JSON list of C-alpha atoms in Angstrom, two decimals:
[
{"chain": "A", "resi": 1, "resn": "MET", "atom": "CA", "xyz": [-2.88, 12.59, -8.38]},
{"chain": "A", "resi": 2, "resn": "TYR", "atom": "CA", "xyz": [-0.11, 15.08, -7.63]},
{"chain": "A", "resi": 3, "resn": "GLN", "atom": "CA", "xyz": [-0.81, 17.99, -5.32]},
{"chain": "A", "resi": 4, "resn": "GLU", "atom": "CA", "xyz": [1.09, 21.00, -4.06]},
{"chain": "A", "resi": 5, "resn": "ILE", "atom": "CA", "xyz": [3.64, 20.52, -1.28]},
{"chain": "A", "resi": 6, "resn": "TRP", "atom": "CA", "xyz": [1.51, 20.37, 1.85]},
{"chain": "A", "resi": 7, "resn": "GLY", "atom": "CA", "xyz": [4.24, 20.62, 4.45]},
{"chain": "A", "resi": 8, "resn": "GLY", "atom": "CA", "xyz": [2.70, 17.97, 6.68]},
{"chain": "A", "resi": 9, "resn": "MET", "atom": "CA", "xyz": [3.53, 14.30, 7.14]},
{"chain": "A", "resi": 10, "resn": "PHE", "atom": "CA", "xyz": [1.63, 11.12, 7.90]},
{"chain": "A", "resi": 11, "resn": "VAL", "atom": "CA", "xyz": [3.00, 8.44, 10.24]},
{"chain": "A", "resi": 12, "resn": "SER", "atom": "CA", "xyz": [1.22, 5.21, 11.17]},
{"chain": "A", "resi": 13, "resn": "ILE", "atom": "CA", "xyz": [2.20, 3.01, 14.11]},
{"chain": "A", "resi": 14, "resn": "ASP", "atom": "CA", "xyz": [1.06, -0.62, 14.18]},
{"chain": "A", "resi": 15, "resn": "GLY", "atom": "CA", "xyz": [1.95, -3.83, 15.97]},
{"chain": "A", "resi": 16, "resn": "PRO", "atom": "CA", "xyz": [0.44, -6.45, 18.27]},
{"chain": "A", "resi": 17, "resn": "SER", "atom": "CA", "xyz": [-1.82, -5.24, 21.06]},
{"chain": "A", "resi": 18, "resn": "GLY", "atom": "CA", "xyz": [0.29, -4.60, 24.15]},
{"chain": "A", "resi": 19, "resn": "VAL", "atom": "CA", "xyz": [3.52, -3.96, 22.26]},
{"chain": "A", "resi": 20, "resn": "GLY", "atom": "CA", "xyz": [3.58, -0.26, 23.16]},
{"chain": "A", "resi": 21, "resn": "LYS", "atom": "CA", "xyz": [1.88, 1.52, 20.26]},
{"chain": "A", "resi": 22, "resn": "THR", "atom": "CA", "xyz": [-0.07, 4.01, 22.35]},
{"chain": "A", "resi": 23, "resn": "THR", "atom": "CA", "xyz": [2.97, 4.82, 24.48]},
{"chain": "A", "resi": 24, "resn": "ALA", "atom": "CA", "xyz": [5.02, 5.36, 21.32]},
{"chain": "A", "resi": 25, "resn": "CYS", "atom": "CA", "xyz": [2.35, 7.59, 19.76]},
{"chain": "A", "resi": 26, "resn": "LYS", "atom": "CA", "xyz": [2.08, 9.78, 22.84]},
{"chain": "A", "resi": 27, "resn": "GLY", "atom": "CA", "xyz": [5.84, 9.98, 23.34]},
{"chain": "A", "resi": 28, "resn": "LEU", "atom": "CA", "xyz": [6.49, 10.77, 19.69]},
{"chain": "A", "resi": 29, "resn": "ALA", "atom": "CA", "xyz": [3.86, 13.52, 19.64]},
{"chain": "A", "resi": 30, "resn": "ALA", "atom": "CA", "xyz": [5.32, 15.10, 22.77]},
{"chain": "A", "resi": 31, "resn": "ARG", "atom": "CA", "xyz": [8.87, 14.97, 21.38]},
{"chain": "A", "resi": 32, "resn": "LEU", "atom": "CA", "xyz": [7.84, 16.46, 18.04]},
{"chain": "A", "resi": 33, "resn": "ARG", "atom": "CA", "xyz": [5.91, 19.27, 19.72]},
{"chain": "A", "resi": 34, "resn": "LYS", "atom": "CA", "xyz": [9.03, 20.18, 21.69]},
{"chain": "A", "resi": 35, "resn": "THR", "atom": "CA", "xyz": [10.81, 20.70, 18.37]},
{"chain": "A", "resi": 36, "resn": "GLY", "atom": "CA", "xyz": [8.12, 23.16, 17.29]},
{"chain": "A", "resi": 37, "resn": "ARG", "atom": "CA", "xyz": [6.17, 20.82, 15.01]},
{"chain": "A", "resi": 38, "resn": "SER", "atom": "CA", "xyz": [2.41, 20.88, 14.74]},
{"chain": "A", "resi": 39, "resn": "VAL", "atom": "CA", "xyz": [1.22, 17.37, 15.61]},
{"chain": "A", "resi": 40, "resn": "HIS", "atom": "CA", "xyz": [-2.18, 15.71, 15.27]},
{"chain": "A", "resi": 41, "resn": "THR", "atom": "CA", "xyz": [-2.67, 12.34, 16.99]},
{"chain": "A", "resi": 42, "resn": "THR", "atom": "CA", "xyz": [-5.47, 9.97, 16.11]},
{"chain": "A", "resi": 43, "resn": "ARG", "atom": "CA", "xyz": [-6.34, 6.27, 16.23]},
{"chain": "A", "resi": 44, "resn": "GLU", "atom": "CA", "xyz": [-8.20, 3.43, 14.55]},
{"chain": "A", "resi": 45, "resn": "PRO", "atom": "CA", "xyz": [-10.91, 2.43, 15.09]},
{"chain": "A", "resi": 46, "resn": "THR", "atom": "CA", "xyz": [-11.69, 6.13, 15.36]},
{"chain": "A", "resi": 47, "resn": "ALA", "atom": "CA", "xyz": [-13.61, 8.07, 17.98]},
{"chain": "A", "resi": 48, "resn": "THR", "atom": "CA", "xyz": [-16.49, 8.56, 15.51]},
{"chain": "A", "resi": 49, "resn": "PRO", "atom": "CA", "xyz": [-19.82, 6.75, 16.00]},
{"chain": "A", "resi": 50, "resn": "LEU", "atom": "CA", "xyz": [-18.79, 4.08, 13.47]},
{"chain": "A", "resi": 51, "resn": "GLY", "atom": "CA", "xyz": [-15.35, 3.64, 15.00]},
{"chain": "A", "resi": 52, "resn": "GLU", "atom": "CA", "xyz": [-16.73, 3.34, 18.52]},
{"chain": "A", "resi": 53, "resn": "PHE", "atom": "CA", "xyz": [-19.32, 0.84, 17.28]},
{"chain": "A", "resi": 54, "resn": "VAL", "atom": "CA", "xyz": [-16.58, -1.27, 15.70]},
{"chain": "A", "resi": 55, "resn": "ARG", "atom": "CA", "xyz": [-14.46, -1.09, 18.85]},
{"chain": "A", "resi": 56, "resn": "ALA", "atom": "CA", "xyz": [-17.41, -2.19, 21.02]},
{"chain": "A", "resi": 57, "resn": "HIS", "atom": "CA", "xyz": [-18.61, -5.03, 18.77]},
{"chain": "A", "resi": 58, "resn": "THR", "atom": "CA", "xyz": [-15.56, -7.04, 17.72]},
{"chain": "A", "resi": 59, "resn": "GLY", "atom": "CA", "xyz": [-17.14, -9.93, 19.58]},
{"chain": "A", "resi": 60, "resn": "THR", "atom": "CA", "xyz": [-20.36, -9.68, 17.55]},
{"chain": "A", "resi": 61, "resn": "TYR", "atom": "CA", "xyz": [-19.23, -9.06, 13.98]},
{"chain": "A", "resi": 62, "resn": "HIS", "atom": "CA", "xyz": [-16.71, -11.28, 12.22]},
{"chain": "A", "resi": 63, "resn": "GLY", "atom": "CA", "xyz": [-15.00, -11.85, 8.91]},
{"chain": "A", "resi": 64, "resn": "MET", "atom": "CA", "xyz": [-15.95, -9.71, 5.94]},
{"chain": "A", "resi": 65, "resn": "ALA", "atom": "CA", "xyz": [-18.67, -7.83, 7.83]},
{"chain": "A", "resi": 66, "resn": "LEU", "atom": "CA", "xyz": [-16.17, -6.54, 10.40]},
{"chain": "A", "resi": 67, "resn": "ALA", "atom": "CA", "xyz": [-13.49, -5.93, 7.76]},
{"chain": "A", "resi": 68, "resn": "CYS", "atom": "CA", "xyz": [-15.87, -3.74, 5.75]},
{"chain": "A", "resi": 69, "resn": "MET", "atom": "CA", "xyz": [-16.82, -1.70, 8.82]},
{"chain": "A", "resi": 70, "resn": "VAL", "atom": "CA", "xyz": [-13.16, -1.22, 9.71]},
{"chain": "A", "resi": 71, "resn": "ALA", "atom": "CA", "xyz": [-12.38, -0.18, 6.12]},
{"chain": "A", "resi": 72, "resn": "GLY", "atom": "CA", "xyz": [-15.34, 2.20, 6.04]},
{"chain": "A", "resi": 73, "resn": "ASP", "atom": "CA", "xyz": [-14.17, 3.80, 9.26]},
{"chain": "A", "resi": 74, "resn": "ARG", "atom": "CA", "xyz": [-10.68, 4.15, 7.74]},
{"chain": "A", "resi": 75, "resn": "HIS", "atom": "CA", "xyz": [-11.88, 5.75, 4.50]},
{"chain": "A", "resi": 76, "resn": "HIS", "atom": "CA", "xyz": [-13.89, 8.28, 6.53]},
{"chain": "A", "resi": 77, "resn": "HIS", "atom": "CA", "xyz": [-10.89, 8.80, 8.82]},
{"chain": "A", "resi": 78, "resn": "VAL", "atom": "CA", "xyz": [-8.62, 9.60, 5.88]},
{"chain": "A", "resi": 79, "resn": "ALA", "atom": "CA", "xyz": [-11.08, 11.97, 4.22]},
{"chain": "A", "resi": 80, "resn": "THR", "atom": "CA", "xyz": [-12.24, 13.91, 7.27]},
{"chain": "A", "resi": 81, "resn": "ASP", "atom": "CA", "xyz": [-9.29, 13.81, 9.66]},
{"chain": "A", "resi": 82, "resn": "ILE", "atom": "CA", "xyz": [-5.93, 12.60, 8.34]},
{"chain": "A", "resi": 83, "resn": "LEU", "atom": "CA", "xyz": [-5.69, 14.41, 5.01]},
{"chain": "A", "resi": 84, "resn": "PRO", "atom": "CA", "xyz": [-7.07, 17.75, 6.27]},
{"chain": "A", "resi": 85, "resn": "ALA", "atom": "CA", "xyz": [-4.52, 17.71, 9.10]},
{"chain": "A", "resi": 86, "resn": "VAL", "atom": "CA", "xyz": [-1.65, 16.85, 6.74]},
{"chain": "A", "resi": 87, "resn": "ARG", "atom": "CA", "xyz": [-2.73, 19.61, 4.36]},
{"chain": "A", "resi": 88, "resn": "SER", "atom": "CA", "xyz": [-2.64, 22.05, 7.26]},
{"chain": "A", "resi": 89, "resn": "GLY", "atom": "CA", "xyz": [1.03, 21.22, 7.79]},
{"chain": "A", "resi": 90, "resn": "ALA", "atom": "CA", "xyz": [0.72, 18.90, 10.79]},
{"chain": "A", "resi": 91, "resn": "VAL", "atom": "CA", "xyz": [2.56, 15.66, 11.42]},
{"chain": "A", "resi": 92, "resn": "VAL", "atom": "CA", "xyz": [-0.29, 13.16, 11.75]},
{"chain": "A", "resi": 93, "resn": "VAL", "atom": "CA", "xyz": [0.43, 10.15, 13.98]},
{"chain": "A", "resi": 94, "resn": "THR", "atom": "CA", "xyz": [-2.16, 7.38, 13.97]},
{"chain": "A", "resi": 95, "resn": "ASP", "atom": "CA", "xyz": [-2.33, 4.49, 16.42]},
{"chain": "A", "resi": 96, "resn": "ARG", "atom": "CA", "xyz": [-3.19, 1.66, 13.95]},
{"chain": "A", "resi": 97, "resn": "TYR", "atom": "CA", "xyz": [-3.78, 1.81, 10.21]},
{"chain": "A", "resi": 98, "resn": "LEU", "atom": "CA", "xyz": [-3.96, -0.68, 7.31]},
{"chain": "A", "resi": 99, "resn": "PRO", "atom": "CA", "xyz": [-1.15, -2.95, 8.62]},
{"chain": "A", "resi": 100, "resn": "SER", "atom": "CA", "xyz": [-3.36, -3.91, 11.57]},
{"chain": "A", "resi": 101, "resn": "SER", "atom": "CA", "xyz": [-6.16, -4.91, 9.20]},
{"chain": "A", "resi": 102, "resn": "LEU", "atom": "CA", "xyz": [-3.73, -7.06, 7.22]},
{"chain": "A", "resi": 103, "resn": "VAL", "atom": "CA", "xyz": [-3.11, -8.94, 10.46]},
{"chain": "A", "resi": 104, "resn": "LEU", "atom": "CA", "xyz": [-6.39, -8.86, 12.40]},
{"chain": "A", "resi": 105, "resn": "GLN", "atom": "CA", "xyz": [-8.85, -9.19, 9.49]},
{"chain": "A", "resi": 106, "resn": "VAL", "atom": "CA", "xyz": [-6.72, -11.93, 7.91]},
{"chain": "A", "resi": 107, "resn": "ARG", "atom": "CA", "xyz": [-6.70, -13.75, 11.26]},
{"chain": "A", "resi": 108, "resn": "ASP", "atom": "CA", "xyz": [-10.49, -13.35, 11.14]},
{"chain": "A", "resi": 109, "resn": "GLY", "atom": "CA", "xyz": [-10.70, -15.28, 7.88]},
{"chain": "A", "resi": 110, "resn": "VAL", "atom": "CA", "xyz": [-10.58, -12.51, 5.26]},
{"chain": "A", "resi": 111, "resn": "PRO", "atom": "CA", "xyz": [-8.01, -13.06, 2.49]},
{"chain": "A", "resi": 112, "resn": "ALA", "atom": "CA", "xyz": [-5.28, -10.42, 2.42]},
{"chain": "A", "resi": 113, "resn": "GLU", "atom": "CA", "xyz": [-6.08, -9.50, -1.18]},
{"chain": "A", "resi": 114, "resn": "LEU", "atom": "CA", "xyz": [-9.64, -8.62, -0.16]},
{"chain": "A", "resi": 115, "resn": "VAL", "atom": "CA", "xyz": [-8.35, -6.46, 2.70]},
{"chain": "A", "resi": 116, "resn": "TRP", "atom": "CA", "xyz": [-6.22, -4.58, 0.16]},
{"chain": "A", "resi": 117, "resn": "GLN", "atom": "CA", "xyz": [-9.19, -4.20, -2.18]},
{"chain": "A", "resi": 118, "resn": "ILE", "atom": "CA", "xyz": [-11.64, -2.75, 0.33]},
{"chain": "A", "resi": 119, "resn": "ASN", "atom": "CA", "xyz": [-8.95, -0.32, 1.49]},
{"chain": "A", "resi": 120, "resn": "ARG", "atom": "CA", "xyz": [-8.06, 0.71, -2.05]},
{"chain": "A", "resi": 121, "resn": "GLY", "atom": "CA", "xyz": [-7.58, 4.47, -2.38]},
{"chain": "A", "resi": 122, "resn": "ILE", "atom": "CA", "xyz": [-6.20, 5.22, 1.07]},
{"chain": "A", "resi": 123, "resn": "PRO", "atom": "CA", "xyz": [-2.83, 7.04, 1.06]},
{"chain": "A", "resi": 124, "resn": "ARG", "atom": "CA", "xyz": [0.45, 5.46, 2.02]},
{"chain": "A", "resi": 125, "resn": "PRO", "atom": "CA", "xyz": [1.95, 6.94, 5.18]},
{"chain": "A", "resi": 126, "resn": "ASP", "atom": "CA", "xyz": [5.22, 8.81, 4.83]},
{"chain": "A", "resi": 127, "resn": "LEU", "atom": "CA", "xyz": [6.46, 6.35, 7.45]},
{"chain": "A", "resi": 128, "resn": "ALA", "atom": "CA", "xyz": [4.73, 3.09, 8.39]},
{"chain": "A", "resi": 129, "resn": "VAL", "atom": "CA", "xyz": [6.08, 1.94, 11.75]},
{"chain": "A", "resi": 130, "resn": "ILE", "atom": "CA", "xyz": [5.70, -1.69, 12.81]},
{"chain": "A", "resi": 131, "resn": "LEU", "atom": "CA", "xyz": [6.53, -2.31, 16.47]},
{"chain": "A", "resi": 132, "resn": "THR", "atom": "CA", "xyz": [7.36, -5.85, 17.48]},
{"chain": "A", "resi": 133, "resn": "GLY", "atom": "CA", "xyz": [8.50, -7.77, 20.54]},
{"chain": "A", "resi": 134, "resn": "ALA", "atom": "CA", "xyz": [8.48, -11.13, 22.27]},
{"chain": "A", "resi": 135, "resn": "ALA", "atom": "CA", "xyz": [4.98, -12.62, 22.43]},
{"chain": "A", "resi": 136, "resn": "GLU", "atom": "CA", "xyz": [5.35, -13.73, 26.05]},
{"chain": "A", "resi": 137, "resn": "VAL", "atom": "CA", "xyz": [6.22, -10.19, 27.16]},
{"chain": "A", "resi": 138, "resn": "ILE", "atom": "CA", "xyz": [3.27, -8.74, 25.26]},
{"chain": "A", "resi": 139, "resn": "LEU", "atom": "CA", "xyz": [0.91, -11.32, 26.78]},
{"chain": "A", "resi": 140, "resn": "ARG", "atom": "CA", "xyz": [2.04, -10.37, 30.29]},
{"chain": "A", "resi": 141, "resn": "ARG", "atom": "CA", "xyz": [1.26, -6.73, 29.54]},
{"chain": "A", "resi": 142, "resn": "LEU", "atom": "CA", "xyz": [-2.18, -7.61, 28.21]},
{"chain": "A", "resi": 143, "resn": "SER", "atom": "CA", "xyz": [-2.97, -9.75, 31.27]},
{"chain": "A", "resi": 144, "resn": "ARG", "atom": "CA", "xyz": [-2.49, -6.66, 33.45]},
{"chain": "A", "resi": 145, "resn": "ARG", "atom": "CA", "xyz": [-5.03, -4.69, 31.40]},
{"chain": "A", "resi": 146, "resn": "GLY", "atom": "CA", "xyz": [-8.02, -6.75, 32.44]},
{"chain": "A", "resi": 147, "resn": "ARG", "atom": "CA", "xyz": [-10.89, -6.78, 29.93]},
{"chain": "A", "resi": 148, "resn": "GLN", "atom": "CA", "xyz": [-9.77, -7.39, 26.34]},
{"chain": "A", "resi": 149, "resn": "ASP", "atom": "CA", "xyz": [-11.44, -7.69, 22.95]},
{"chain": "A", "resi": 150, "resn": "ARG", "atom": "CA", "xyz": [-11.32, -11.06, 21.18]},
{"chain": "A", "resi": 151, "resn": "PHE", "atom": "CA", "xyz": [-8.29, -10.12, 19.09]},
{"chain": "A", "resi": 152, "resn": "GLU", "atom": "CA", "xyz": [-6.23, -9.19, 22.16]},
{"chain": "A", "resi": 153, "resn": "ALA", "atom": "CA", "xyz": [-7.45, -12.24, 24.07]},
{"chain": "A", "resi": 154, "resn": "ALA", "atom": "CA", "xyz": [-6.38, -14.48, 21.18]},
{"chain": "A", "resi": 155, "resn": "LEU", "atom": "CA", "xyz": [-2.90, -12.99, 20.75]},
{"chain": "A", "resi": 156, "resn": "ASP", "atom": "CA", "xyz": [-0.19, -15.57, 20.26]},
{"chain": "A", "resi": 157, "resn": "THR", "atom": "CA", "xyz": [3.18, -15.96, 18.58]},
{"chain": "A", "resi": 158, "resn": "GLY", "atom": "CA", "xyz": [1.36, -16.27, 15.25]},
{"chain": "A", "resi": 159, "resn": "GLU", "atom": "CA", "xyz": [0.20, -12.65, 15.42]},
{"chain": "A", "resi": 160, "resn": "VAL", "atom": "CA", "xyz": [3.72, -11.41, 16.10]},
{"chain": "A", "resi": 161, "resn": "GLN", "atom": "CA", "xyz": [4.98, -13.42, 13.12]},
{"chain": "A", "resi": 162, "resn": "ARG", "atom": "CA", "xyz": [2.14, -12.14, 10.93]},
{"chain": "A", "resi": 163, "resn": "PHE", "atom": "CA", "xyz": [3.11, -8.53, 11.64]},
{"chain": "A", "resi": 164, "resn": "ALA", "atom": "CA", "xyz": [6.65, -9.39, 10.47]},
{"chain": "A", "resi": 165, "resn": "GLU", "atom": "CA", "xyz": [5.21, -10.85, 7.27]},
{"chain": "A", "resi": 166, "resn": "VAL", "atom": "CA", "xyz": [3.00, -7.80, 6.73]},
{"chain": "A", "resi": 167, "resn": "ALA", "atom": "CA", "xyz": [6.04, -5.53, 7.08]},
{"chain": "A", "resi": 168, "resn": "GLU", "atom": "CA", "xyz": [7.68, -7.42, 4.21]},
{"chain": "A", "resi": 169, "resn": "GLU", "atom": "CA", "xyz": [4.48, -7.26, 2.13]},
{"chain": "A", "resi": 170, "resn": "LEU", "atom": "CA", "xyz": [4.25, -3.50, 2.63]},
{"chain": "A", "resi": 171, "resn": "VAL", "atom": "CA", "xyz": [7.87, -2.99, 1.59]},
{"chain": "A", "resi": 172, "resn": "ALA", "atom": "CA", "xyz": [7.14, -5.00, -1.57]},
{"chain": "A", "resi": 173, "resn": "ALA", "atom": "CA", "xyz": [4.13, -2.75, -2.21]},
{"chain": "A", "resi": 174, "resn": "GLY", "atom": "CA", "xyz": [6.32, 0.35, -1.99]},
{"chain": "A", "resi": 175, "resn": "TRP", "atom": "CA", "xyz": [5.51, 1.46, 1.54]},
{"chain": "A", "resi": 176, "resn": "PRO", "atom": "CA", "xyz": [8.25, 3.17, 3.59]},
{"chain": "A", "resi": 177, "resn": "VAL", "atom": "CA", "xyz": [8.41, 0.75, 6.54]},
{"chain": "A", "resi": 178, "resn": "CYS", "atom": "CA", "xyz": [10.32, 1.03, 9.81]},
{"chain": "A", "resi": 179, "resn": "VAL", "atom": "CA", "xyz": [10.35, -2.07, 12.06]},
{"chain": "A", "resi": 180, "resn": "LEU", "atom": "CA", "xyz": [11.42, -1.53, 15.68]},
{"chain": "A", "resi": 181, "resn": "ASP", "atom": "CA", "xyz": [11.85, -4.23, 18.33]},
{"chain": "A", "resi": 182, "resn": "CYS", "atom": "CA", "xyz": [10.37, -2.93, 21.59]},
{"chain": "A", "resi": 183, "resn": "GLY", "atom": "CA", "xyz": [12.00, -5.83, 23.40]},
{"chain": "A", "resi": 184, "resn": "SER", "atom": "CA", "xyz": [15.46, -4.45, 22.77]},
{"chain": "A", "resi": 185, "resn": "LEU", "atom": "CA", "xyz": [14.60, -0.74, 22.93]},
{"chain": "A", "resi": 186, "resn": "SER", "atom": "CA", "xyz": [13.17, 1.33, 25.79]},
{"chain": "A", "resi": 187, "resn": "PRO", "atom": "CA", "xyz": [10.14, 3.56, 25.09]},
{"chain": "A", "resi": 188, "resn": "ASP", "atom": "CA", "xyz": [12.44, 6.59, 25.04]},
{"chain": "A", "resi": 189, "resn": "GLN", "atom": "CA", "xyz": [14.73, 4.89, 22.54]},
{"chain": "A", "resi": 190, "resn": "VAL", "atom": "CA", "xyz": [11.77, 4.02, 20.31]},
{"chain": "A", "resi": 191, "resn": "VAL", "atom": "CA", "xyz": [10.64, 7.65, 20.36]},
{"chain": "A", "resi": 192, "resn": "ALA", "atom": "CA", "xyz": [14.17, 8.90, 19.67]},
{"chain": "A", "resi": 193, "resn": "GLU", "atom": "CA", "xyz": [14.53, 6.56, 16.70]},
{"chain": "A", "resi": 194, "resn": "LEU", "atom": "CA", "xyz": [11.18, 7.61, 15.25]},
{"chain": "A", "resi": 195, "resn": "THR", "atom": "CA", "xyz": [11.95, 11.29, 15.76]},
{"chain": "A", "resi": 196, "resn": "ALA", "atom": "CA", "xyz": [15.21, 10.85, 13.85]},
{"chain": "A", "resi": 197, "resn": "ARG", "atom": "CA", "xyz": [13.45, 9.00, 11.01]},
{"chain": "A", "resi": 198, "resn": "ILE", "atom": "CA", "xyz": [10.81, 11.73, 10.70]},
{"chain": "A", "resi": 199, "resn": "ALA", "atom": "CA", "xyz": [13.47, 14.44, 10.62]},
{"chain": "A", "resi": 200, "resn": "GLU", "atom": "CA", "xyz": [14.82, 12.80, 7.46]},
{"chain": "A", "resi": 201, "resn": "LEU", "atom": "CA", "xyz": [11.47, 12.90, 5.64]},
{"chain": "A", "resi": 202, "resn": "ASN", "atom": "CA", "xyz": [10.43, 15.45, 3.04]},
{"chain": "A", "resi": 203, "resn": "PRO", "atom": "CA", "xyz": [7.04, 17.18, 3.25]},
{"chain": "A", "resi": 204, "resn": "ARG", "atom": "CA", "xyz": [4.26, 15.13, 1.73]},
{"chain": "A", "resi": 205, "resn": "ARG", "atom": "CA", "xyz": [3.83, 15.83, -1.98]},
{"chain": "A", "resi": 206, "resn": "VAL", "atom": "CA", "xyz": [1.51, 13.13, -3.27]},
{"chain": "A", "resi": 207, "resn": "ALA", "atom": "CA", "xyz": [-2.14, 12.46, -2.42]},
{"chain": "A", "resi": 208, "resn": "GLY", "atom": "CA", "xyz": [-2.24, 9.42, -4.64]},
{"chain": "A", "resi": 209, "resn": "GLU", "atom": "CA", "xyz": [-3.68, 5.98, -4.23]},
{"chain": "A", "resi": 210, "resn": "MET", "atom": "CA", "xyz": [-1.67, 3.39, -2.37]},
{"chain": "A", "resi": 211, "resn": "GLY", "atom": "CA", "xyz": [0.14, 0.71, -4.33]},
{"chain": "A", "resi": 212, "resn": "THR", "atom": "CA", "xyz": [-1.03, -2.88, -4.13]}
]
């Protein structure tokens, strides 16, 4: 469904745990605010009761049950947080979105086509960023964090490869994807590259359903 020009934009940042997503989100938001942009940062799972429940119980719920809770949190996130902020003219930057489900829920035994189905209706980002890096470097970062959820604790080279595959799947589905290697770029360089990409985007015009 076509809407008026909103003026805002929607950017998602995904990648393996420990790759630098949160650092990139914070740095990007700060850089954009310095240019005078209105920025709204958010994350998934969200800070809502459902999102916090999901975050706290990844060791209890598995497979389709967890995937449905994650998708429900995302649908609520889109309707009550992301789209209102975009409509207000803000650049919305979310730490994790559908690409993470296409990795983590698939690793948890849910077929990718089912992940797409239960997330049907969510909007494509104006820019879907996939951060990547060497698995051994990411694992060292995670080891310094201490307590981890079961997805972080189980990270291996397969997850890094799966994010690369998901990036290709998203491109095939019509998503505007940007893959950045955090192993070859400093955090400041990642932020600079993302800022430049966003400067090239047009204001969001379509509130339509994502392609599958």
